[in-house]
Amino acid sequence: MKLPSLFDLQVNGFGGIDFQSEKLTCSDLRKAVDTLHERCMHRIFLTLITNSVDALAEQFARIEKYRAMDSKVAETIVGYHLEGPYLCSQAGFRGTHPEELMRPPNLEEFLRLQRAANGNIRLVTIAPEWKGSAEFIAALTTQGVVISLGHTDASSA
């Protein structure tokens, strides 16, 4: 019986490997990918959550370096999901995201992250109640980035 090939839009880590860790190595990432494949998960959006822009840019660049070094890692990580820092900072909405790092969306920051990720950020989760969100969302969608509304206290309006 042929097993299915699955795709997951949000993978923060797997097999005991935390993708957010600044100590992440290429062999760590390969171990996570191999474990994902054992469970029929052949394509993912690797997800990074709220952190400083500097730390996020460094992590995207690090992972891109590892993708260039290992074809199996590259074929498995088909893009990135950026979940934060543009989320609601209120308790009950922010989840495990650090309140002090939450902030309104900033296109320059995002473009810096997108450069570090070699244009591979494909999905961004945002709380739309931030001032400037509509313009930010419009700018990202024209670049082909999909927007997910999440960690939000926005009204239906």
PDB file of C-alpha atoms in Angstrom:
ATOM      1  CA  MET A   1       0.000   0.000   0.000  1.00  0.00           C
ATOM      2  CA  LYS A   2       1.382   3.383  -0.985  1.00  0.00           C
ATOM      3  CA  LEU A   3       1.206   5.859   1.871  1.00  0.00           C
ATOM      4  CA  PRO A   4       0.053   9.436   1.259  1.00  0.00           C
ATOM      5  CA  SER A   5       2.415  12.339   0.893  1.00  0.00           C
ATOM      6  CA  LEU A   6       1.239  15.052   3.275  1.00  0.00           C
ATOM      7  CA  PHE A   7       1.802  18.804   3.521  1.00  0.00           C
ATOM      8  CA  ASP A   8       1.702  20.815   6.774  1.00  0.00           C
ATOM      9  CA  LEU A   9       1.349  24.619   6.818  1.00  0.00           C
ATOM     10  CA  GLN A  10       2.741  25.086  10.325  1.00  0.00           C
ATOM     11  CA  VAL A  11       5.648  23.091  11.676  1.00  0.00           C
ATOM     12  CA  ASN A  12       7.564  24.782  14.491  1.00  0.00           C
ATOM     13  CA  GLY A  13       9.778  21.753  15.048  1.00  0.00           C
ATOM     14  CA  PHE A  14       9.628  17.989  14.923  1.00  0.00           C
ATOM     15  CA  GLY A  15      11.250  14.916  16.428  1.00  0.00           C
ATOM     16  CA  GLY A  16      12.573  16.905  19.374  1.00  0.00           C
ATOM     17  CA  ILE A  17      14.105  19.581  17.132  1.00  0.00           C
ATOM     18  CA  ASP A  18      13.029  23.214  17.718  1.00  0.00           C
ATOM     19  CA  PHE A  19      13.284  25.205  14.486  1.00  0.00           C
ATOM     20  CA  GLN A  20      13.361  28.466  16.470  1.00  0.00           C
ATOM     21  CA  SER A  21      16.556  27.491  18.325  1.00  0.00           C
ATOM     22  CA  GLU A  22      19.569  29.609  17.503  1.00  0.00           C
ATOM     23  CA  LYS A  23      21.617  26.434  18.079  1.00  0.00           C
ATOM     24  CA  LEU A  24      19.833  24.627  15.220  1.00  0.00           C
ATOM     25  CA  THR A  25      22.319  22.757  13.035  1.00  0.00           C
ATOM     26  CA  CYS A  26      22.000  21.313   9.559  1.00  0.00           C
ATOM     27  CA  SER A  27      22.114  17.802  11.009  1.00  0.00           C
ATOM     28  CA  ASP A  28      19.315  18.739  13.449  1.00  0.00           C
ATOM     29  CA  LEU A  29      17.195  19.952  10.579  1.00  0.00           C
ATOM     30  CA  ARG A  30      17.937  16.813   8.562  1.00  0.00           C
ATOM     31  CA  LYS A  31      16.967  14.650  11.552  1.00  0.00           C
ATOM     32  CA  ALA A  32      13.626  16.489  11.797  1.00  0.00           C
ATOM     33  CA  VAL A  33      13.057  16.120   8.041  1.00  0.00           C
ATOM     34  CA  ASP A  34      13.860  12.409   8.127  1.00  0.00           C
ATOM     35  CA  THR A  35      11.419  11.949  11.019  1.00  0.00           C
ATOM     36  CA  LEU A  36       8.750  13.919   9.155  1.00  0.00           C
ATOM     37  CA  HIS A  37       9.233  11.688   6.101  1.00  0.00           C
ATOM     38  CA  GLU A  38       8.844   8.570   8.252  1.00  0.00           C
ATOM     39  CA  ARG A  39       5.367   9.894   9.069  1.00  0.00           C
ATOM     40  CA  CYS A  40       4.482  10.663   5.424  1.00  0.00           C
ATOM     41  CA  MET A  41       4.994  14.416   5.868  1.00  0.00           C
ATOM     42  CA  HIS A  42       6.970  15.292   2.742  1.00  0.00           C
ATOM     43  CA  ARG A  43       6.373  19.048   2.400  1.00  0.00           C
ATOM     44  CA  ILE A  44       6.125  21.725   5.075  1.00  0.00           C
ATOM     45  CA  PHE A  45       6.087  25.423   5.741  1.00  0.00           C
ATOM     46  CA  LEU A  46       8.708  25.746   8.462  1.00  0.00           C
ATOM     47  CA  THR A  47       7.241  28.140  11.019  1.00  0.00           C
ATOM     48  CA  LEU A  48       9.062  30.759  13.045  1.00  0.00           C
ATOM     49  CA  ILE A  49       7.173  32.662  15.708  1.00  0.00           C
ATOM     50  CA  THR A  50       7.492  36.070  17.321  1.00  0.00           C
ATOM     51  CA  ASN A  51      11.046  37.124  18.028  1.00  0.00           C
ATOM     52  CA  SER A  52      13.172  40.204  17.402  1.00  0.00           C
ATOM     53  CA  VAL A  53      13.584  41.060  13.737  1.00  0.00           C
ATOM     54  CA  ASP A  54      17.341  40.518  14.058  1.00  0.00           C
ATOM     55  CA  ALA A  55      16.852  37.024  15.511  1.00  0.00           C
ATOM     56  CA  LEU A  56      14.249  36.110  12.884  1.00  0.00           C
ATOM     57  CA  ALA A  57      16.456  37.347  10.028  1.00  0.00           C
ATOM     58  CA  GLU A  58      19.407  35.348  11.377  1.00  0.00           C
ATOM     59  CA  GLN A  59      17.285  32.213  11.702  1.00  0.00           C
ATOM     60  CA  PHE A  60      15.811  32.494   8.203  1.00  0.00           C
ATOM     61  CA  ALA A  61      19.325  32.997   6.784  1.00  0.00           C
ATOM     62  CA  ARG A  62      20.644  30.030   8.801  1.00  0.00           C
ATOM     63  CA  ILE A  63      17.886  27.724   7.592  1.00  0.00           C
ATOM     64  CA  GLU A  64      18.321  28.906   4.007  1.00  0.00           C
ATOM     65  CA  LYS A  65      22.010  27.996   4.272  1.00  0.00           C
ATOM     66  CA  TYR A  66      21.013  24.512   5.439  1.00  0.00           C
ATOM     67  CA  ARG A  67      18.476  24.175   2.608  1.00  0.00           C
ATOM     68  CA  ALA A  68      21.299  24.945   0.159  1.00  0.00           C
ATOM     69  CA  MET A  69      23.472  22.271   1.774  1.00  0.00           C
ATOM     70  CA  ASP A  70      20.928  19.424   1.801  1.00  0.00           C
ATOM     71  CA  SER A  71      18.557  18.686  -1.095  1.00  0.00           C
ATOM     72  CA  LYS A  72      16.190  16.609   1.048  1.00  0.00           C
ATOM     73  CA  VAL A  73      15.852  19.486   3.513  1.00  0.00           C
ATOM     74  CA  ALA A  74      15.267  21.870   0.600  1.00  0.00           C
ATOM     75  CA  GLU A  75      12.602  19.712  -1.048  1.00  0.00           C
ATOM     76  CA  THR A  76      10.797  19.256   2.278  1.00  0.00           C
ATOM     77  CA  ILE A  77      10.842  22.883   3.423  1.00  0.00           C
ATOM     78  CA  VAL A  78       8.991  24.481   0.516  1.00  0.00           C
ATOM     79  CA  GLY A  79       8.491  27.800   2.274  1.00  0.00           C
ATOM     80  CA  TYR A  80       8.100  29.566   5.565  1.00  0.00           C
ATOM     81  CA  HIS A  81       5.223  30.586   7.783  1.00  0.00           C
ATOM     82  CA  LEU A  82       5.935  33.727   9.801  1.00  0.00           C
ATOM     83  CA  GLU A  83       3.655  33.705  12.836  1.00  0.00           C
ATOM     84  CA  GLY A  84       4.263  37.027  14.552  1.00  0.00           C
ATOM     85  CA  PRO A  85       5.425  39.503  15.687  1.00  0.00           C
ATOM     86  CA  TYR A  86       2.347  41.273  14.275  1.00  0.00           C
ATOM     87  CA  LEU A  87      -0.115  39.572  16.642  1.00  0.00           C
ATOM     88  CA  CYS A  88      -2.438  40.763  19.401  1.00  0.00           C
ATOM     89  CA  SER A  89      -0.373  41.262  22.550  1.00  0.00           C
ATOM     90  CA  GLN A  90      -3.285  40.797  24.962  1.00  0.00           C
ATOM     91  CA  ALA A  91      -3.296  37.815  27.287  1.00  0.00           C
ATOM     92  CA  GLY A  92      -5.697  35.199  25.987  1.00  0.00           C
ATOM     93  CA  PHE A  93      -4.913  36.069  22.364  1.00  0.00           C
ATOM     94  CA  ARG A  94      -1.123  35.971  22.139  1.00  0.00           C
ATOM     95  CA  GLY A  95      -0.675  32.351  23.234  1.00  0.00           C
ATOM     96  CA  THR A  96       3.001  31.605  23.918  1.00  0.00           C
ATOM     97  CA  HIS A  97       4.216  34.621  21.940  1.00  0.00           C
ATOM     98  CA  PRO A  98       6.204  37.115  24.069  1.00  0.00           C
ATOM     99  CA  GLU A  99       4.092  40.226  24.662  1.00  0.00           C
ATOM    100  CA  GLU A 100       7.067  42.599  24.696  1.00  0.00           C
ATOM    101  CA  LEU A 101       8.017  41.671  21.109  1.00  0.00           C
ATOM    102  CA  MET A 102       4.561  42.172  19.562  1.00  0.00           C
ATOM    103  CA  ARG A 103       4.155  45.237  17.390  1.00  0.00           C
ATOM    104  CA  PRO A 104       2.284  46.727  14.432  1.00  0.00           C
ATOM    105  CA  PRO A 105       3.167  45.371  11.004  1.00  0.00           C
ATOM    106  CA  ASN A 106       6.097  47.038   9.301  1.00  0.00           C
ATOM    107  CA  LEU A 107       6.734  46.479   5.596  1.00  0.00           C
ATOM    108  CA  GLU A 108      10.447  47.331   5.802  1.00  0.00           C
ATOM    109  CA  GLU A 109      10.909  44.738   8.546  1.00  0.00           C
ATOM    110  CA  PHE A 110       9.023  42.143   6.560  1.00  0.00           C
ATOM    111  CA  LEU A 111      11.060  42.820   3.414  1.00  0.00           C
ATOM    112  CA  ARG A 112      14.247  42.370   5.446  1.00  0.00           C
ATOM    113  CA  LEU A 113      12.951  39.005   6.655  1.00  0.00           C
ATOM    114  CA  GLN A 114      11.869  38.032   3.156  1.00  0.00           C
ATOM    115  CA  ARG A 115      15.376  38.806   1.840  1.00  0.00           C
ATOM    116  CA  ALA A 116      16.922  36.665   4.601  1.00  0.00           C
ATOM    117  CA  ALA A 117      14.501  33.863   3.618  1.00  0.00           C
ATOM    118  CA  ASN A 118      15.416  34.197  -0.091  1.00  0.00           C
ATOM    119  CA  GLY A 119      11.825  35.170  -0.890  1.00  0.00           C
ATOM    120  CA  ASN A 120      10.434  31.976   0.639  1.00  0.00           C
ATOM    121  CA  ILE A 121       8.072  33.415   3.264  1.00  0.00           C
ATOM    122  CA  ARG A 122       4.760  32.178   1.844  1.00  0.00           C
ATOM    123  CA  LEU A 123       2.368  32.583   4.794  1.00  0.00           C
ATOM    124  CA  VAL A 124       2.124  35.328   7.422  1.00  0.00           C
ATOM    125  CA  THR A 125      -0.170  35.273  10.434  1.00  0.00           C
ATOM    126  CA  ILE A 126      -1.270  38.735  11.543  1.00  0.00           C
ATOM    127  CA  ALA A 127      -3.780  40.295  13.906  1.00  0.00           C
ATOM    128  CA  PRO A 128      -5.596  42.735  11.600  1.00  0.00           C
ATOM    129  CA  GLU A 129      -6.558  45.213  14.326  1.00  0.00           C
ATOM    130  CA  TRP A 130      -3.102  46.831  14.245  1.00  0.00           C
ATOM    131  CA  LYS A 131      -2.951  50.257  12.609  1.00  0.00           C
ATOM    132  CA  GLY A 132      -1.542  49.870   9.103  1.00  0.00           C
ATOM    133  CA  SER A 133      -2.597  46.234   8.749  1.00  0.00           C
ATOM    134  CA  ALA A 134      -4.764  46.759   5.673  1.00  0.00           C
ATOM    135  CA  GLU A 135      -1.882  48.359   3.760  1.00  0.00           C
ATOM    136  CA  PHE A 136       0.554  45.717   4.986  1.00  0.00           C
ATOM    137  CA  ILE A 137      -1.770  42.889   3.949  1.00  0.00           C
ATOM    138  CA  ALA A 138      -2.314  44.472   0.531  1.00  0.00           C
ATOM    139  CA  ALA A 139       1.439  44.828  -0.027  1.00  0.00           C
ATOM    140  CA  LEU A 140       2.154  41.214   0.940  1.00  0.00           C
ATOM    141  CA  THR A 141      -0.660  39.722  -1.106  1.00  0.00           C
ATOM    142  CA  THR A 142       0.566  41.517  -4.229  1.00  0.00           C
ATOM    143  CA  GLN A 143       3.848  39.631  -3.671  1.00  0.00           C
ATOM    144  CA  GLY A 144       1.996  36.307  -3.507  1.00  0.00           C
ATOM    145  CA  VAL A 145       2.220  35.939   0.273  1.00  0.00           C
ATOM    146  CA  VAL A 146      -0.873  34.372   1.852  1.00  0.00           C
ATOM    147  CA  ILE A 147      -2.259  36.074   4.941  1.00  0.00           C
ATOM    148  CA  SER A 148      -3.713  34.191   7.892  1.00  0.00           C
ATOM    149  CA  LEU A 149      -5.652  36.114  10.521  1.00  0.00           C
ATOM    150  CA  GLY A 150      -4.767  34.761  13.922  1.00  0.00           C
ATOM    151  CA  HIS A 151      -3.951  35.592  17.538  1.00  0.00           C
ATOM    152  CA  THR A 152      -6.436  38.412  17.102  1.00  0.00           C
ATOM    153  CA  ASP A 153      -9.056  40.323  19.050  1.00  0.00           C
ATOM    154  CA  ALA A 154     -10.392  42.010  15.907  1.00  0.00           C
ATOM    155  CA  SER A 155     -14.086  42.610  15.554  1.00  0.00           C
ATOM    156  CA  SER A 156     -15.967  41.140  12.618  1.00  0.00           C
ATOM    157  CA  ALA A 157     -15.836  44.577  11.001  1.00  0.00           C
TER     158      ALA A 157
END
